[in-house]
Short mmCIF file of C-alpha atoms in Angstrom, two decimals:
data_model
loop_
_atom_site.label_atom_id
_atom_site.label_comp_id
_atom_site.label_asym_id
_atom_site.label_seq_id
_atom_site.Cartn_x
_atom_site.Cartn_y
_atom_site.Cartn_z
CA MET A 192 -55.45 -84.48 52.68
CA ALA A 193 -52.66 -86.11 50.48
CA ILE A 194 -53.14 -86.87 46.96
CA VAL A 195 -52.32 -90.47 46.00
CA ILE A 196 -50.98 -91.62 42.51
CA LEU A 197 -51.55 -95.42 42.19
CA PRO A 198 -50.18 -97.38 39.42
CA ILE A 199 -52.62 -100.17 38.27
CA PRO A 200 -49.98 -102.96 37.06
CA GLY A 201 -51.05 -106.44 35.68
CA MET A 202 -52.68 -105.07 32.31
CA PRO A 203 -51.76 -107.63 29.68
CA SER A 204 -50.38 -106.55 26.24
CA VAL A 205 -53.35 -104.76 24.39
CA ARG A 206 -54.29 -105.61 20.76
CA PRO A 207 -56.56 -104.48 18.32
CA GLY A 208 -60.37 -105.24 19.19
CA ASP A 209 -59.57 -105.86 22.95
CA ASP A 210 -62.07 -104.77 25.35
CA LEU A 211 -59.85 -102.09 27.06
CA SER A 212 -62.36 -101.38 29.78
CA ALA A 213 -62.73 -104.94 30.76
CA LEU A 214 -59.01 -105.17 30.79
CA ILE A 215 -58.50 -101.99 33.15
CA ALA A 216 -61.42 -103.01 35.32
CA SER A 217 -59.95 -106.44 35.90
CA ALA A 218 -56.53 -104.77 36.66
CA ILE A 219 -58.07 -102.75 39.00
CA SER A 220 -59.83 -105.34 40.67
CA MET A 221 -56.45 -107.24 41.20
CA ALA A 222 -54.64 -104.24 42.39
CA LYS A 223 -56.98 -104.11 45.19
CA VAL A 224 -56.75 -100.25 45.46
CA GLY A 225 -60.54 -99.81 45.25
CA VAL A 226 -62.26 -97.04 43.41
CA LYS A 227 -63.95 -93.86 44.79
CA PRO A 228 -66.12 -91.21 43.18
CA GLY A 229 -63.46 -88.46 42.54
CA ASP A 230 -60.78 -90.91 41.54
CA VAL A 231 -59.20 -89.83 37.95
CA LEU A 232 -58.30 -92.81 35.92
CA VAL A 233 -55.19 -91.96 33.62
CA VAL A 234 -54.70 -94.12 30.63
CA CYS A 235 -51.80 -94.02 28.32
CA GLN A 236 -52.92 -93.17 24.59
CA LYS A 237 -50.76 -96.13 23.46
CA VAL A 238 -53.11 -98.87 24.92
CA VAL A 239 -56.44 -96.82 23.74
CA SER A 240 -54.90 -96.40 19.96
CA LYS A 241 -54.24 -100.24 20.05
CA ALA A 242 -57.41 -101.26 21.47
CA GLU A 243 -59.24 -99.10 18.82
CA GLY A 244 -56.99 -100.67 15.95
CA ARG A 245 -54.99 -97.37 15.27
CA VAL A 246 -52.15 -99.57 14.17
CA VAL A 247 -50.37 -99.41 10.85
CA ALA A 248 -48.12 -101.65 9.02
CA LEU A 249 -45.20 -99.66 7.77
CA GLY A 250 -45.05 -102.27 4.96
CA ASP A 251 -48.35 -101.11 3.58
CA VAL A 252 -47.43 -97.27 3.29
CA GLU A 253 -46.42 -95.86 -0.09
CA PRO A 254 -44.20 -92.71 0.56
CA SER A 255 -45.06 -89.65 -1.41
CA ALA A 256 -42.01 -87.79 -2.98
CA LEU A 257 -41.80 -85.16 -0.27
CA ALA A 258 -41.77 -87.86 2.46
CA ARG A 259 -38.87 -89.62 0.29
CA SER A 260 -36.90 -86.46 0.29
CA TRP A 261 -37.25 -85.39 3.74
CA ALA A 262 -36.58 -88.70 5.04
CA GLU A 263 -33.46 -89.04 3.07
CA ARG A 264 -32.12 -85.93 3.95
CA HIS A 265 -32.66 -86.64 7.65
CA ASP A 266 -31.91 -90.34 7.84
CA LYS A 267 -35.93 -91.36 8.80
CA ASP A 268 -37.89 -94.01 7.61
CA PRO A 269 -39.77 -92.63 4.64
CA ARG A 270 -42.90 -94.57 5.34
CA LEU A 271 -43.17 -93.19 8.93
CA ILE A 272 -42.84 -89.54 7.31
CA GLU A 273 -45.59 -90.13 4.92
CA LEU A 274 -47.87 -91.45 7.95
CA VAL A 275 -46.82 -88.34 9.74
CA PHE A 276 -48.05 -86.17 6.55
CA ARG A 277 -51.22 -88.15 6.35
CA GLU A 278 -52.20 -87.58 9.88
CA SER A 279 -51.17 -83.95 9.69
CA THR A 280 -53.50 -80.97 8.92
CA ARG A 281 -50.87 -78.45 8.83
CA ILE A 282 -47.17 -78.27 9.01
CA VAL A 283 -46.13 -76.01 12.03
CA ARG A 284 -42.34 -76.49 11.45
CA MET A 285 -40.19 -78.58 9.27
CA ASP A 286 -36.61 -77.75 10.43
CA HIS A 287 -33.17 -79.36 11.75
CA GLY A 288 -34.91 -83.01 11.04
CA ASN A 289 -37.98 -81.99 13.12
CA LEU A 290 -41.46 -82.33 12.17
CA ILE A 291 -43.98 -80.50 14.29
CA VAL A 292 -47.44 -80.60 13.02
CA GLU A 293 -51.08 -80.16 13.84
CA THR A 294 -53.09 -83.23 14.16
CA GLY A 295 -56.39 -84.41 15.41
CA PRO A 296 -58.65 -81.86 16.86
CA GLY A 297 -55.40 -79.36 16.79
CA TRP A 298 -52.77 -80.78 18.92
CA VAL A 299 -49.43 -79.51 18.03
CA CYS A 300 -46.71 -82.15 18.36
CA ALA A 301 -43.71 -83.92 16.82
CA ASN A 302 -44.40 -86.46 13.99
CA ALA A 303 -48.02 -86.23 14.77
CA GLY A 304 -47.69 -88.59 17.88
CA ILE A 305 -46.73 -91.58 15.78
CA ASP A 306 -44.69 -93.74 17.91
CA GLN A 307 -42.63 -97.20 16.85
CA SER A 308 -41.90 -97.85 20.35
CA ASN A 309 -43.85 -100.32 22.24
CA ALA A 310 -46.04 -100.99 19.01
CA VAL A 311 -47.91 -104.26 18.79
CA ALA A 312 -45.23 -106.07 16.86
CA GLU A 313 -42.35 -105.27 14.48
CA GLY A 314 -43.04 -103.14 11.49
CA LEU A 315 -46.37 -101.72 13.13
CA VAL A 316 -46.86 -98.11 14.43
CA THR A 317 -49.75 -96.78 16.58
CA LEU A 318 -51.19 -93.63 15.54
CA LEU A 319 -53.16 -91.35 18.14
CA PRO A 320 -56.83 -92.20 18.55
CA VAL A 321 -59.12 -90.11 16.10
CA ASP A 322 -61.34 -88.74 19.28
CA PRO A 323 -59.63 -89.37 22.77
CA ASP A 324 -62.38 -87.53 24.15
CA ALA A 325 -64.87 -89.94 22.82
CA SER A 326 -62.42 -92.74 23.79
CA ALA A 327 -62.35 -91.44 27.20
CA ARG A 328 -66.37 -91.02 27.63
CA ARG A 329 -66.79 -94.60 26.15
CA LEU A 330 -64.29 -95.98 28.73
CA ARG A 331 -65.84 -93.90 31.59
CA ALA A 332 -69.15 -95.32 30.60
CA SER A 333 -67.82 -98.70 30.43
CA LEU A 334 -66.13 -98.73 33.46
CA ARG A 335 -69.03 -97.50 35.28
CA GLY A 336 -70.53 -100.72 34.39
CA HIS A 337 -67.87 -102.97 35.57
CA LEU A 338 -66.87 -101.15 38.85
CA GLY A 339 -70.13 -99.25 39.79
CA VAL A 340 -68.47 -95.92 40.10
CA ASP A 341 -68.27 -92.78 38.21
CA LEU A 342 -64.17 -92.16 37.52
CA ALA A 343 -63.16 -88.92 35.58
CA VAL A 344 -60.84 -90.59 32.65
CA VAL A 345 -57.79 -88.71 31.16
CA ILE A 346 -56.18 -90.28 28.32
CA THR A 347 -52.57 -89.10 27.86
CA ASP A 348 -49.64 -88.94 25.68
CA THR A 349 -45.85 -87.68 26.19
CA PHE A 350 -44.74 -84.66 24.03
CA GLY A 351 -42.08 -82.40 23.76
CA ARG A 352 -42.62 -78.54 24.69
CA PRO A 353 -41.15 -75.31 22.98
CA TRP A 354 -38.51 -73.66 25.15
CA ARG A 355 -37.88 -76.60 27.66
CA GLU A 356 -35.79 -79.88 27.62
CA GLY A 357 -37.65 -83.07 28.45
CA GLN A 358 -40.96 -84.37 27.25
CA VAL A 359 -43.98 -84.56 29.84
CA GLU A 360 -47.42 -86.05 29.75
CA PHE A 361 -50.09 -84.12 28.25
CA ALA A 362 -53.96 -84.72 28.50
CA LEU A 363 -55.44 -85.63 25.05
CA GLY A 364 -58.99 -86.90 26.01
CA VAL A 365 -60.73 -85.95 29.16
CA ALA A 366 -64.28 -87.28 30.53
CA GLY A 367 -66.10 -86.65 33.70
CA MET A 368 -64.22 -83.64 34.96
CA ALA A 369 -63.42 -80.05 34.04
CA PRO A 370 -60.37 -80.22 32.11
CA VAL A 371 -59.06 -76.66 33.26
CA ASP A 372 -59.74 -74.77 36.56
CA ASP A 373 -60.99 -71.32 35.62
CA LEU A 374 -60.21 -69.11 38.58
CA ARG A 375 -60.82 -65.83 36.71
CA GLY A 376 -62.66 -63.32 38.95
CA THR A 377 -61.39 -64.99 42.13
CA GLN A 378 -59.20 -62.97 44.46
CA ASP A 379 -56.02 -63.87 46.31
CA MET A 380 -55.54 -63.52 50.07
CA ASN A 381 -54.77 -59.75 49.78
CA GLY A 382 -58.35 -59.13 47.71
CA HIS A 383 -56.16 -59.03 44.42
CA GLU A 384 -57.64 -60.65 41.31
CA LEU A 385 -55.75 -63.64 40.62
CA GLY A 386 -53.16 -63.15 37.81
CA VAL A 387 -52.90 -66.76 37.44
CA THR A 388 -56.60 -67.11 35.86
CA VAL A 389 -56.79 -70.73 34.25
CA ILE A 390 -55.00 -73.75 35.50
CA GLY A 391 -54.73 -76.77 33.27
CA VAL A 392 -55.66 -79.19 35.73
CA ALA A 393 -56.07 -82.19 33.29
CA ASP A 394 -52.39 -81.71 31.92
CA GLU A 395 -51.17 -81.42 35.87
CA ILE A 396 -53.09 -84.65 36.62
CA ALA A 397 -51.31 -86.35 33.32
CA CYS A 398 -48.02 -85.54 34.62
CA ALA A 399 -48.46 -86.63 38.08
CA ALA A 400 -49.58 -90.12 36.51
CA GLY A 401 -46.23 -89.72 34.31
CA LEU A 402 -44.41 -90.18 37.19
CA ALA A 403 -46.06 -93.34 38.15
CA MET A 404 -46.04 -94.85 34.67
CA ARG A 405 -42.59 -94.76 34.22
CA LYS A 406 -41.70 -96.02 37.68
CA ALA A 407 -42.19 -99.61 36.36
CA ALA A 408 -42.32 -101.04 32.90
CA GLY A 409 -45.71 -101.52 31.16
CA ILE A 410 -48.01 -99.30 33.51
CA ALA A 411 -50.52 -98.06 31.11
CA ALA A 412 -53.25 -97.05 33.78
CA VAL A 413 -52.98 -94.84 37.20
CA LEU A 414 -55.46 -93.78 39.42
CA VAL A 415 -55.00 -90.31 40.67
CA ARG A 416 -56.80 -90.02 44.15
CA GLY A 417 -57.69 -87.03 46.19
CA CYS A 418 -57.35 -84.13 43.57
CA GLU A 419 -59.81 -81.52 43.46
CA ILE A 420 -61.45 -81.81 40.07
CA GLY A 421 -64.39 -79.51 38.99
CA PRO A 422 -67.40 -80.89 37.37
CA GLU A 423 -67.75 -81.59 33.82
CA PRO A 424 -68.67 -78.31 32.12
CA GLU A 425 -72.30 -78.37 30.37
CA GLU A 426 -71.17 -76.28 27.43
CA ALA A 427 -69.77 -78.47 24.75
CA GLY A 428 -66.81 -76.17 23.93
CA GLN A 429 -65.59 -76.26 27.40
CA ARG A 430 -65.51 -79.93 27.69
CA GLY A 431 -62.64 -82.56 27.12
CA GLY A 432 -59.16 -82.50 26.04
CA ALA A 433 -60.26 -80.70 22.88
CA ALA A 434 -61.26 -77.59 24.99
CA MET A 435 -57.32 -77.44 26.16
CA ILE A 436 -56.17 -76.81 22.72
CA ARG A 437 -55.59 -73.11 22.13
CA PRO A 438 -57.33 -71.64 19.21
CA ARG A 439 -54.91 -70.90 16.56
CA GLU A 440 -56.19 -67.37 16.36
CA HIS A 441 -55.04 -66.79 20.06
CA ASP A 442 -51.69 -68.52 19.72
CA LEU A 443 -48.79 -66.69 19.30
CA PHE A 444 -46.52 -69.60 18.46
CA ARG A 445 -48.09 -71.15 15.45
CA MET B 158 -45.70 -98.57 45.23
CA ALA B 159 -47.92 -95.42 45.25
CA ILE B 160 -46.61 -91.88 44.96
CA VAL B 161 -47.93 -89.62 47.64
CA ILE B 162 -48.16 -85.67 47.33
CA LEU B 163 -48.50 -84.20 50.92
CA PRO B 164 -49.49 -80.48 51.28
CA ILE B 165 -47.49 -78.82 54.21
CA PRO B 166 -49.94 -76.41 55.86
CA GLY B 167 -49.07 -73.96 58.58
CA MET B 168 -46.44 -71.66 56.83
CA PRO B 169 -46.78 -68.17 58.11
CA SER B 170 -46.77 -65.22 55.68
CA VAL B 171 -43.21 -65.14 54.46
CA ARG B 172 -41.51 -61.60 54.54
CA PRO B 173 -38.31 -60.29 53.19
CA GLY B 174 -35.30 -61.60 55.49
CA ASP B 175 -37.30 -64.61 56.61
CA ASP B 176 -35.19 -67.81 56.98
CA LEU B 177 -37.45 -69.71 54.74
CA SER B 178 -35.77 -72.92 55.52
CA ALA B 179 -36.56 -72.72 59.38
CA LEU B 180 -40.18 -71.66 58.57
CA ILE B 181 -40.40 -74.76 56.09
CA ALA B 182 -38.78 -77.03 58.55
CA SER B 183 -41.05 -76.01 61.43
CA ALA B 184 -44.44 -76.51 59.18
CA ILE B 185 -43.12 -79.87 58.03
CA SER B 186 -42.60 -81.02 61.79
CA MET B 187 -46.06 -79.77 62.74
CA ALA B 188 -47.67 -81.58 59.82
CA LYS B 189 -46.18 -84.69 61.34
CA VAL B 190 -45.49 -86.21 57.89
CA GLY B 191 -42.01 -87.16 58.46
CA VAL B 192 -39.31 -86.86 55.72
CA LYS B 193 -37.58 -89.55 54.18
CA PRO B 194 -34.39 -89.68 51.75
CA GLY B 195 -35.99 -89.42 48.33
CA ASP B 196 -38.76 -87.07 49.28
CA VAL B 197 -38.91 -84.06 47.05
CA LEU B 198 -39.60 -80.88 48.75
CA VAL B 199 -41.55 -78.45 46.17
CA VAL B 200 -41.72 -74.90 47.16
CA CYS B 201 -43.53 -72.16 45.27
CA GLN B 202 -41.35 -69.29 43.94
CA LYS B 203 -43.20 -66.50 45.47
CA VAL B 204 -42.34 -67.27 49.16
CA VAL B 205 -38.51 -67.87 47.96
CA SER B 206 -38.72 -64.34 46.15
CA LYS B 207 -40.41 -62.95 49.11
CA ALA B 208 -37.75 -64.25 51.90
CA GLU B 209 -34.82 -63.06 49.36
CA GLY B 210 -36.22 -59.63 49.17
CA ARG B 211 -37.09 -59.75 45.38
CA VAL B 212 -39.90 -57.42 46.37
CA VAL B 213 -40.44 -54.01 44.59
CA ALA B 214 -42.76 -51.19 45.26
CA LEU B 215 -44.47 -50.12 42.11
CA GLY B 216 -44.43 -46.39 43.30
CA ASP B 217 -40.50 -46.35 43.18
CA VAL B 218 -40.63 -47.30 39.48
CA GLU B 219 -40.37 -44.62 36.74
CA PRO B 220 -41.75 -46.26 33.52
CA SER B 221 -39.98 -45.57 30.41
CA ALA B 222 -41.59 -44.12 27.17
CA LEU B 223 -42.05 -47.63 25.60
CA ALA B 224 -43.58 -49.01 29.15
CA ARG B 225 -46.14 -46.19 28.94
CA SER B 226 -46.95 -46.31 25.43
CA TRP B 227 -47.52 -49.95 25.50
CA ALA B 228 -49.30 -49.85 28.81
CA GLU B 229 -51.73 -47.02 27.66
CA ARG B 230 -52.48 -49.25 24.73
CA HIS B 231 -53.35 -52.30 26.56
CA ASP B 232 -54.64 -50.66 29.72
CA LYS B 233 -51.88 -51.92 31.92
CA ASP B 234 -50.00 -50.60 34.95
CA PRO B 235 -46.96 -48.80 33.26
CA ARG B 236 -44.64 -49.34 36.19
CA LEU B 237 -45.43 -52.85 35.93
CA ILE B 238 -44.71 -52.99 32.16
CA GLU B 239 -41.22 -51.23 33.20
CA LEU B 240 -40.29 -53.90 35.58
CA VAL B 241 -40.96 -56.49 32.98
CA PHE B 242 -38.83 -54.72 30.62
CA ARG B 243 -36.01 -54.32 33.20
CA GLU B 244 -36.27 -58.08 34.34
CA SER B 245 -36.14 -59.09 30.62
CA THR B 246 -33.13 -60.01 28.32
CA ARG B 247 -35.11 -60.34 25.24
CA ILE B 248 -38.67 -59.81 24.37
CA VAL B 249 -40.00 -62.89 22.38
CA ARG B 250 -43.34 -61.82 21.50
CA MET B 251 -45.24 -58.42 22.08
CA ASP B 252 -48.68 -58.89 20.51
CA HIS B 253 -52.33 -58.83 21.26
CA GLY B 254 -51.46 -57.31 24.76
CA ASN B 255 -49.03 -59.95 25.54
CA LEU B 256 -45.63 -59.70 26.81
CA ILE B 257 -43.55 -62.99 26.21
CA VAL B 258 -39.94 -62.44 27.34
CA GLU B 259 -36.76 -64.19 28.25
CA THR B 260 -35.73 -63.62 31.88
CA GLY B 261 -33.49 -65.08 34.45
CA PRO B 262 -31.14 -67.79 33.15
CA GLY B 263 -33.42 -68.14 29.80
CA TRP B 264 -37.02 -68.82 31.12
CA VAL B 265 -39.67 -67.99 28.37
CA CYS B 266 -42.70 -66.82 30.24
CA ALA B 267 -45.27 -63.99 30.27
CA ASN B 268 -44.67 -60.48 32.30
CA ALA B 269 -41.16 -61.98 33.16
CA GLY B 270 -42.90 -63.79 35.93
CA ILE B 271 -43.62 -60.68 37.91
CA ASP B 272 -46.88 -61.29 39.90
CA GLN B 273 -49.12 -58.96 41.84
CA SER B 274 -51.32 -61.52 43.57
CA ASN B 275 -50.41 -62.68 46.96
CA ALA B 276 -47.66 -59.94 47.12
CA VAL B 277 -46.33 -58.73 50.55
CA ALA B 278 -48.54 -55.83 50.66
CA GLU B 279 -50.63 -53.46 48.49
CA GLY B 280 -48.49 -51.95 45.93
CA LEU B 281 -45.85 -54.43 46.15
CA VAL B 282 -44.73 -57.09 43.62
CA THR B 283 -42.49 -60.07 43.47
CA LEU B 284 -39.85 -60.65 40.96
CA LEU B 285 -38.55 -64.15 40.15
CA PRO B 286 -35.52 -65.28 42.30
CA VAL B 287 -32.06 -64.05 40.59
CA ASP B 288 -30.82 -67.86 40.53
CA PRO B 289 -33.58 -70.42 41.78
CA ASP B 290 -30.94 -73.20 41.46
CA ALA B 291 -28.57 -71.53 44.02
CA SER B 292 -31.75 -71.02 46.05
CA ALA B 293 -32.61 -74.57 45.93
CA ARG B 294 -29.11 -75.51 46.96
CA ARG B 295 -29.12 -73.36 49.89
CA LEU B 296 -32.61 -74.48 51.01
CA ARG B 297 -31.50 -77.98 50.65
CA ALA B 298 -28.30 -77.49 52.73
CA SER B 299 -29.99 -75.58 55.54
CA LEU B 300 -33.00 -78.20 55.58
CA ARG B 301 -30.43 -81.13 56.02
CA GLY B 302 -29.32 -79.08 59.19
CA HIS B 303 -32.80 -78.69 60.48
CA LEU B 304 -34.29 -82.14 59.61
CA GLY B 305 -31.32 -84.27 59.41
CA VAL B 306 -32.50 -85.55 55.92
CA ASP B 307 -31.18 -84.92 52.45
CA LEU B 308 -34.26 -83.98 50.51
CA ALA B 309 -34.34 -82.93 46.79
CA VAL B 310 -35.59 -79.32 46.34
CA VAL B 311 -37.63 -77.78 43.49
CA ILE B 312 -38.97 -74.27 43.35
CA THR B 313 -41.80 -73.87 41.26
CA ASP B 314 -43.79 -71.15 39.41
CA THR B 315 -47.04 -70.88 37.23
CA PHE B 316 -46.56 -70.52 33.72
CA GLY B 317 -48.71 -70.52 30.47
CA ARG B 318 -47.49 -72.57 27.39
CA PRO B 319 -48.02 -72.20 23.68
CA TRP B 320 -50.56 -74.31 22.07
CA ARG B 321 -52.47 -75.20 25.27
CA GLU B 322 -54.99 -73.43 27.48
CA GLY B 323 -54.46 -73.34 31.08
CA GLN B 324 -51.12 -72.75 33.02
CA VAL B 325 -49.27 -75.37 34.57
CA GLU B 326 -46.32 -75.59 37.17
CA PHE B 327 -42.86 -75.37 36.16
CA ALA B 328 -39.43 -76.21 37.92
CA LEU B 329 -37.32 -73.15 38.01
CA GLY B 330 -34.85 -74.32 40.52
CA VAL B 331 -33.69 -77.91 41.18
CA ALA B 332 -31.21 -79.37 43.65
CA GLY B 333 -30.44 -82.88 44.70
CA MET B 334 -31.70 -84.68 41.96
CA ALA B 335 -31.49 -84.92 38.04
CA PRO B 336 -33.77 -82.48 36.45
CA VAL B 337 -34.68 -84.73 33.66
CA ASP B 338 -34.60 -88.66 33.26
CA ASP B 339 -32.20 -89.34 30.12
CA LEU B 340 -33.52 -92.70 28.67
CA ARG B 341 -31.41 -92.22 25.43
CA GLY B 342 -30.12 -95.64 24.27
CA THR B 343 -32.54 -97.55 26.40
CA GLN B 344 -35.04 -99.95 24.55
CA ASP B 345 -38.72 -100.71 24.94
CA MET B 346 -40.48 -103.98 25.81
CA ASN B 347 -40.06 -104.96 21.93
CA GLY B 348 -36.21 -103.97 21.67
CA HIS B 349 -36.89 -100.60 20.03
CA GLU B 350 -35.09 -97.77 20.85
CA LEU B 351 -37.19 -95.66 22.84
CA GLY B 352 -39.02 -92.74 20.69
CA VAL B 353 -39.54 -90.50 23.82
CA THR B 354 -35.93 -89.87 25.01
CA VAL B 355 -35.63 -87.37 27.69
CA ILE B 356 -38.37 -86.93 30.54
CA GLY B 357 -38.87 -83.49 32.20
CA VAL B 358 -39.16 -85.38 35.37
CA ALA B 359 -38.72 -81.94 37.63
CA ASP B 360 -41.60 -80.30 35.61
CA GLU B 361 -43.79 -83.38 36.10
CA ILE B 362 -42.91 -83.25 39.81
CA ALA B 363 -43.86 -79.47 39.85
CA CYS B 364 -47.26 -80.21 38.15
CA ALA B 365 -48.07 -83.02 40.60
CA ALA B 366 -47.31 -80.54 43.64
CA GLY B 367 -49.23 -77.81 41.92
CA LEU B 368 -52.40 -80.00 42.44
CA ALA B 369 -51.67 -79.97 46.02
CA MET B 370 -50.75 -76.20 46.14
CA ARG B 371 -54.20 -75.50 44.81
CA LYS B 372 -56.33 -77.63 47.00
CA ALA B 373 -56.04 -75.19 49.82
CA ALA B 374 -55.22 -71.46 50.35
CA GLY B 375 -51.74 -70.87 51.19
CA ILE B 376 -49.99 -73.89 50.68
CA ALA B 377 -46.43 -72.92 49.60
CA ALA B 378 -44.54 -76.26 50.22
CA VAL B 379 -45.48 -79.51 49.22
CA LEU B 380 -43.53 -83.10 49.75
CA VAL B 381 -43.59 -85.51 46.85
CA ARG B 382 -43.05 -88.89 48.14
CA GLY B 383 -42.25 -92.26 46.28
CA CYS B 384 -40.98 -90.89 43.00
CA GLU B 385 -38.26 -92.22 41.25
CA ILE B 386 -35.72 -89.62 41.11
CA GLY B 387 -31.91 -89.71 39.56
CA PRO B 388 -28.87 -88.67 41.59
CA GLU B 389 -27.90 -85.07 40.65
CA PRO B 390 -25.68 -85.02 37.81
CA GLU B 391 -21.88 -84.23 38.30
CA GLU B 392 -21.73 -82.00 35.23
CA ALA B 393 -22.62 -78.66 36.06
CA GLY B 394 -24.50 -78.03 32.50
CA GLN B 395 -26.87 -80.94 33.38
CA ARG B 396 -27.64 -79.93 36.83
CA GLY B 397 -30.34 -77.72 38.15
CA GLY B 398 -33.60 -75.99 36.59
CA ALA B 399 -31.05 -74.20 34.25
CA ALA B 400 -30.54 -77.40 32.45
CA MET B 401 -34.16 -77.57 31.66
CA ILE B 402 -34.01 -74.47 29.50
CA ARG B 403 -33.42 -75.39 25.84
CA PRO B 404 -30.86 -73.46 24.19
CA ARG B 405 -32.39 -70.84 22.12
CA GLU B 406 -30.10 -72.31 18.65
CA HIS B 407 -31.87 -75.66 19.41
CA ASP B 408 -35.51 -74.08 19.88
CA LEU B 409 -37.81 -73.99 16.84
CA PHE B 410 -40.22 -71.30 18.71
CA ARG B 411 -38.32 -68.55 19.61
#
């Protein structure tokens, strides 16, 4: 009952307007790994952002006064800081040169997830997808057309964490599976109610895929096979990567 | 180049004083998965704690005044709260019935990682190992004797995170591999210095193993095969799970 993490090589460089599902389906076919119901396709955020045109030329950005003053004090590009502000709904920490913000549906991350590395071209940066759950749903529907199989889809990005060194993968968008495994009410082998009650399965799948994404350059898609995944919840609030964001009123660290 | 996550079934219930490495080596042999250099053996904290006798009878614990008052207000067992206090070096948050503390070499987690589920017997709880890096090193050395192969060893526990719903696995103890992958100074495919600079590889391996640990009841050990792991750093401060704990002076969230 092994779980297998299959990198999908052979994806071309993705550009705004590309049909990402066609590129992924073609790479999967070339990789000759097959696809099976229950497989989870993990795709890195950057290719989703590029295909969706979430790309900005820094030269077009006019930095505000605050962006200029912060950038100057911390030796950053003021246009990049301005973009971080524009993508943020709230600044969580602005300290020691770090900008930890809330962005999108409520992710807390550094620099609003804006990244210069592996961008489309010099002077261009990628923003996070506007709604990665919608992106995951669309990708899933198109892949069903290409491959004839219902995969689950997880769109991931690499974020830092409080308390720990090292960044890891997180699930931003999720479609076709339960994002968390809710064990509340179940008992352990001694009949005790389980202390660990809700497992962040989609984040664990993201991390597992991350191990394969970094083994070789340019691996933007990974199949995770043999995982136990729950069916997509019917209630909208429990669906998708958005359901993995802890509401601010229950969060002790915002 | 797939990565394979192999659950190791067949471990008996572990009791204080048991030779954990012998139990694991025997289960690995029975599982007929072989072991290869580069394999990472992931072991859950609870069996390590049990084998090391980190087990406490709640009946022997005399709660302090603060433990009694907090427990009464939040409907908890005052003896368990007292144990949490005893295992803590610092309370990080004490709010909404949650106790987030610093424990061991500096982990930040709920209830000092003390768990009633799957304990040895009714009324007994397990504490985290005193020094999981030392536990991992000992386990690695003994397994080399049993199996004739140098495995890397990761000891994990399930913790919650700020900002996110769902608990995931974390690497507490690490031996025989680099706990993080330091990419600082390396460049992406366009020649940009990588924005993501240090990857928490051991935590990603812990999460990957977690997917297999929860597929069946009682899976306490998992082999992760085909990962890219770096050699164990020579400098003591960069070695082990302890090196994954962010120093408090660099942490914006403690």
